[in-house]
Amino acid sequence: MSLPALDMDIISSPFRIVGILGVFYGAWKYIEAKRSPLNAIPTVGNSGVLTSYITALKWLINGPELLQEGYAKYPNQPFKIAAISKWVVVLSGKQHVDDIRRAPDEVLSLAEAIAETIQTKSTLGPLDVHPHHEITVRSGVTRNIAGKFDEIRDEIVEAFDEYLPASEDWVTVPAYETVMHIVCRTLNRFFIGVPLCRNPGYRALQEQFTFDVVLSAQIINCFPGFLKPLVGNYLTKVPKRTKQAMEYLGPIIDERIERIEQYGRDDPDLPNDVITWLLDTATHDYHRSKRDIVMRVMLLNFAAIHTTTMTLTQCLYDLAIHPEYVEEMREEAINAVAEHGWSKIAMTKMRKVDSFMKEALRLNSVGSYIMNRKALKDWTMSDGTFIPAGTFIGVASAAMGVDEALFPDARTFRGFRFAEMRQGDGELDSIKHQMVALETDQIVFGHGRHACPGRFLAVNEIKTMFAHILMNYDVQLENGSKIRPPNVTVEGSIIPNQKAKVMFRKRKST
């Protein structure tokens, strides 16, 4: 009769141990929370040791709502929100943006914030040790936009003809997916050229890679630090994708390095593409290895394809529900192209188009919480707020974008808002209020030395595609709906609806 009781004791012992450890962990977290300097920063949502997880779940599902609540409750003040494994401190206002911009990298690190978020060391490798691809973007990529504009335009025409052949009847397509295919082709025409940019397997690889990295990071983040490299190598798809990319790009890289060694960098027949630009900016021997170059090409696609796709998709949704702006933008685009051809200069003349796109992003950006940094050292802000080392911070950019003090009638879509703000610039055509501008009121591409270096390519590509749509198509949402497809949010990210469909037909209106 004693055996069942003994069995019950054996079974219950592990649960008792877990329970005791749970109590000690909870007590430790409670004491740690009470002692944290972050207690001085007000909280949006719950702040208890256990109840904070309720807010963490809401942050995961609907972060922009929490950010807006905090921004309204604590204007121009820091506040914090509970995430699953940490507190995120939220800043806003011009002074806070300037504080982040001025902080040295050894105090506030963008690289560390990214590394921890997407586990770069286990997904992309040690590319952040010496990120010379950033130099490549600032030099080779940006310098070649004008010279390679004909290639950008040519691929846009080819891609639209493939995915959206002009038809007198309405053709319905999935907006996000269609835009992504066109963006991927066009970017890789610029990066790597034909025929690879038109290879279906290569394009599918680049389109899927971002999803694989993000999913892999979520998996890796579930494991302790010492297991992360193993998990990244054996439990994710990234190594497989890297091998596939090596098969596509490896022979091209081998041929390129051999050609430069044989004929020198001044060879007039040397392809002018991202592989050559990466070799130009290489400062270490390993930068010239096939794997390093392949991973940096993949990283550039990772950074560009989906952010560009999200931006153009948001602009497309607004174009469909605001047809009252179409004729003026269409006329502007036609006149600019008539005078300057399809060129970078023509894009700068499209003030109304630029304004419409920037207004679309003001109300539906790709992120509500940007300029993310991790504090590597204790940091005191200009207003005296103390940020302890290890804290993650960011800016409530979307909430700033609908602040009446910054943008009158802020909740209303005014397509030419920024074009009107630029009136009087004359021939100087000030960069202020343009989409590529770095401003503290509306933050799209970050600010300061870590602002997105690829924004000039992205904006020119998006604007060229948008102008192409204006000049060649009529656009509406499926069944002529005027209800904007709702965004999907994950923490601070804002993702345009990926299920919505858009209808195109050959342009009929004048």
Short mmCIF file of N, CA, C and O in Angstrom, two decimals, residues 6-61:
data_model
loop_
_atom_site.label_atom_id
_atom_site.label_comp_id
_atom_site.label_asym_id
_atom_site.label_seq_id
_atom_site.Cartn_x
_atom_site.Cartn_y
_atom_site.Cartn_z
N LEU A 6 4.73 6.33 -2.49
CA LEU A 6 6.13 6.57 -2.82
C LEU A 6 6.25 7.09 -4.25
O LEU A 6 6.99 8.02 -4.54
N ASP A 7 5.46 6.45 -5.16
CA ASP A 7 5.48 6.89 -6.56
C ASP A 7 5.04 8.35 -6.67
O ASP A 7 5.61 9.13 -7.43
N MET A 8 4.00 8.71 -5.92
CA MET A 8 3.51 10.09 -5.97
C MET A 8 4.58 11.06 -5.49
O MET A 8 4.75 12.14 -6.05
N ASP A 9 5.33 10.67 -4.46
CA ASP A 9 6.40 11.54 -3.97
C ASP A 9 7.47 11.72 -5.03
O ASP A 9 7.99 12.82 -5.23
N ILE A 10 7.80 10.61 -5.73
CA ILE A 10 8.83 10.69 -6.76
C ILE A 10 8.39 11.61 -7.90
O ILE A 10 9.14 12.43 -8.42
N ILE A 11 7.09 11.47 -8.28
CA ILE A 11 6.56 12.28 -9.37
C ILE A 11 6.48 13.75 -8.99
O ILE A 11 6.79 14.64 -9.78
N SER A 12 6.06 13.99 -7.76
CA SER A 12 5.83 15.37 -7.36
C SER A 12 7.11 16.13 -7.04
O SER A 12 7.13 17.35 -7.09
N SER A 13 8.19 15.41 -6.76
CA SER A 13 9.43 16.09 -6.37
C SER A 13 9.93 17.08 -7.42
O SER A 13 10.27 18.23 -7.09
N PRO A 14 9.97 16.68 -8.72
CA PRO A 14 10.43 17.65 -9.72
C PRO A 14 9.56 18.89 -9.79
O PRO A 14 10.06 20.01 -9.97
N PHE A 15 8.25 18.70 -9.61
CA PHE A 15 7.34 19.85 -9.65
C PHE A 15 7.58 20.78 -8.47
O PHE A 15 7.49 21.99 -8.58
N ARG A 16 7.89 20.17 -7.31
CA ARG A 16 8.20 20.99 -6.13
C ARG A 16 9.46 21.80 -6.37
O ARG A 16 9.54 22.98 -6.03
N ILE A 17 10.46 21.11 -6.96
CA ILE A 17 11.73 21.81 -7.23
C ILE A 17 11.51 22.97 -8.19
O ILE A 17 11.99 24.08 -8.00
N VAL A 18 10.73 22.67 -9.28
CA VAL A 18 10.43 23.72 -10.26
C VAL A 18 9.67 24.85 -9.60
O VAL A 18 9.93 26.05 -9.84
N GLY A 19 8.72 24.51 -8.73
CA GLY A 19 7.94 25.52 -8.04
C GLY A 19 8.80 26.41 -7.15
O GLY A 19 8.65 27.63 -7.13
N ILE A 20 9.71 25.75 -6.40
CA ILE A 20 10.61 26.51 -5.53
C ILE A 20 11.51 27.43 -6.35
O ILE A 20 11.70 28.61 -6.02
N LEU A 21 12.06 26.86 -7.45
CA LEU A 21 12.92 27.68 -8.32
C LEU A 21 12.13 28.84 -8.92
O LEU A 21 12.64 29.96 -9.06
N GLY A 22 10.86 28.56 -9.28
CA GLY A 22 10.02 29.61 -9.82
C GLY A 22 9.79 30.74 -8.84
O GLY A 22 9.81 31.92 -9.20
N VAL A 23 9.57 30.36 -7.57
CA VAL A 23 9.38 31.38 -6.54
C VAL A 23 10.63 32.22 -6.38
O VAL A 23 10.57 33.46 -6.31
N PHE A 24 11.80 31.54 -6.34
CA PHE A 24 13.06 32.28 -6.19
C PHE A 24 13.31 33.18 -7.40
O PHE A 24 13.77 34.32 -7.26
N TYR A 25 13.00 32.66 -8.61
CA TYR A 25 13.20 33.47 -9.82
C TYR A 25 12.29 34.69 -9.80
O TYR A 25 12.72 35.81 -10.10
N GLY A 26 11.03 34.47 -9.43
CA GLY A 26 10.11 35.58 -9.35
C GLY A 26 10.55 36.62 -8.34
O GLY A 26 10.46 37.83 -8.58
N ALA A 27 11.03 36.13 -7.17
CA ALA A 27 11.50 37.06 -6.14
C ALA A 27 12.72 37.83 -6.62
O ALA A 27 12.84 39.06 -6.40
N TRP A 28 13.63 37.11 -7.33
CA TRP A 28 14.83 37.78 -7.83
C TRP A 28 14.46 38.84 -8.87
O TRP A 28 14.99 39.95 -8.86
N LYS A 29 13.54 38.49 -9.80
CA LYS A 29 13.11 39.45 -10.81
C LYS A 29 12.42 40.65 -10.16
O LYS A 29 12.58 41.78 -10.61
N TYR A 30 11.65 40.40 -9.09
CA TYR A 30 10.96 41.48 -8.40
C TYR A 30 11.96 42.44 -7.77
O TYR A 30 11.87 43.66 -7.92
N ILE A 31 12.96 41.86 -7.10
CA ILE A 31 13.99 42.69 -6.45
C ILE A 31 14.79 43.45 -7.51
O ILE A 31 15.08 44.65 -7.37
N GLU A 32 15.13 42.73 -8.59
CA GLU A 32 15.89 43.36 -9.68
C GLU A 32 15.10 44.52 -10.28
O GLU A 32 15.65 45.60 -10.55
N ALA A 33 13.80 44.30 -10.47
CA ALA A 33 12.95 45.34 -11.05
C ALA A 33 12.87 46.55 -10.13
O ALA A 33 12.91 47.70 -10.58
N LYS A 34 12.74 46.30 -8.83
CA LYS A 34 12.64 47.40 -7.86
C LYS A 34 13.92 48.21 -7.79
O LYS A 34 13.89 49.42 -7.52
N ARG A 35 15.05 47.55 -8.02
CA ARG A 35 16.34 48.24 -7.93
C ARG A 35 16.73 48.93 -9.23
O ARG A 35 17.65 49.74 -9.26
N SER A 36 16.07 48.60 -10.33
CA SER A 36 16.48 49.10 -11.64
C SER A 36 16.29 50.61 -11.75
O SER A 36 15.26 51.16 -11.35
N PRO A 37 17.28 51.28 -12.33
CA PRO A 37 17.13 52.73 -12.59
C PRO A 37 15.99 53.04 -13.54
O PRO A 37 15.51 54.17 -13.59
N LEU A 38 15.53 52.02 -14.31
CA LEU A 38 14.43 52.24 -15.23
C LEU A 38 13.12 52.53 -14.51
O LEU A 38 12.16 52.99 -15.14
N ASN A 39 13.07 52.26 -13.19
CA ASN A 39 11.86 52.57 -12.43
C ASN A 39 11.53 54.06 -12.46
O ASN A 39 10.37 54.44 -12.27
N ALA A 40 12.55 54.87 -12.69
CA ALA A 40 12.32 56.32 -12.72
C ALA A 40 11.62 56.75 -14.01
O ALA A 40 11.12 57.88 -14.09
N ILE A 41 11.57 55.86 -15.00
CA ILE A 41 10.92 56.17 -16.28
C ILE A 41 9.50 55.65 -16.24
O ILE A 41 9.27 54.48 -15.91
N PRO A 42 8.50 56.48 -16.55
CA PRO A 42 7.10 56.02 -16.49
C PRO A 42 6.84 54.86 -17.45
O PRO A 42 7.50 54.73 -18.49
N THR A 43 5.85 54.04 -17.08
CA THR A 43 5.53 52.84 -17.84
C THR A 43 4.18 52.98 -18.53
O THR A 43 3.22 53.51 -17.95
N VAL A 44 4.10 52.50 -19.75
CA VAL A 44 2.83 52.37 -20.45
C VAL A 44 2.42 50.90 -20.35
O VAL A 44 3.18 50.02 -20.74
N GLY A 45 1.24 50.65 -19.82
CA GLY A 45 0.83 49.28 -19.60
C GLY A 45 1.21 48.83 -18.20
O GLY A 45 1.43 49.64 -17.30
N ASN A 46 1.31 47.54 -18.02
CA ASN A 46 1.61 46.96 -16.71
C ASN A 46 3.11 46.92 -16.45
O ASN A 46 3.91 46.77 -17.38
N SER A 47 3.49 47.04 -15.19
CA SER A 47 4.90 47.03 -14.84
C SER A 47 5.24 45.97 -13.80
O SER A 47 6.39 45.86 -13.37
N GLY A 48 4.26 45.18 -13.37
CA GLY A 48 4.52 44.13 -12.39
C GLY A 48 5.37 43.02 -12.96
O GLY A 48 5.45 42.83 -14.18
N VAL A 49 6.00 42.22 -12.08
CA VAL A 49 6.87 41.14 -12.52
C VAL A 49 6.12 40.16 -13.42
O VAL A 49 6.64 39.70 -14.43
N LEU A 50 4.88 39.86 -13.09
CA LEU A 50 4.08 38.93 -13.89
C LEU A 50 3.13 39.67 -14.84
O LEU A 50 2.99 39.28 -16.01
N THR A 51 2.50 40.73 -14.35
CA THR A 51 1.51 41.42 -15.19
C THR A 51 2.14 42.13 -16.39
O THR A 51 1.46 42.40 -17.38
N SER A 52 3.45 42.39 -16.29
CA SER A 52 4.11 43.04 -17.43
C SER A 52 4.08 42.17 -18.67
O SER A 52 4.16 42.67 -19.81
N TYR A 53 3.94 40.85 -18.47
CA TYR A 53 3.88 39.96 -19.63
C TYR A 53 2.58 40.14 -20.41
O TYR A 53 2.51 39.81 -21.60
N ILE A 54 1.56 40.63 -19.75
CA ILE A 54 0.32 40.95 -20.46
C ILE A 54 0.59 42.08 -21.46
O ILE A 54 0.17 42.04 -22.62
N THR A 55 1.31 43.10 -20.98
CA THR A 55 1.68 44.20 -21.86
C THR A 55 2.64 43.73 -22.95
O THR A 55 2.55 44.17 -24.10
N ALA A 56 3.55 42.81 -22.59
CA ALA A 56 4.51 42.29 -23.57
C ALA A 56 3.79 41.61 -24.72
O ALA A 56 4.19 41.73 -25.89
N LEU A 57 2.70 40.91 -24.39
CA LEU A 57 1.92 40.26 -25.45
C LEU A 57 1.24 41.31 -26.33
O LEU A 57 1.21 41.18 -27.56
N LYS A 58 0.73 42.36 -25.71
CA LYS A 58 0.11 43.43 -26.48
C LYS A 58 1.15 44.14 -27.34
O LYS A 58 0.87 44.52 -28.49
N TRP A 59 2.35 44.33 -26.83
CA TRP A 59 3.45 44.94 -27.60
C TRP A 59 3.76 44.09 -28.83
O TRP A 59 3.98 44.62 -29.92
N LEU A 60 3.73 42.78 -28.67
CA LEU A 60 4.01 41.89 -29.78
C LEU A 60 2.95 42.01 -30.87
O LEU A 60 3.25 42.03 -32.06
N ILE A 61 1.69 42.11 -30.45
CA ILE A 61 0.58 42.10 -31.39
C ILE A 61 0.24 43.49 -31.93
O ILE A 61 -0.06 43.66 -33.10
#
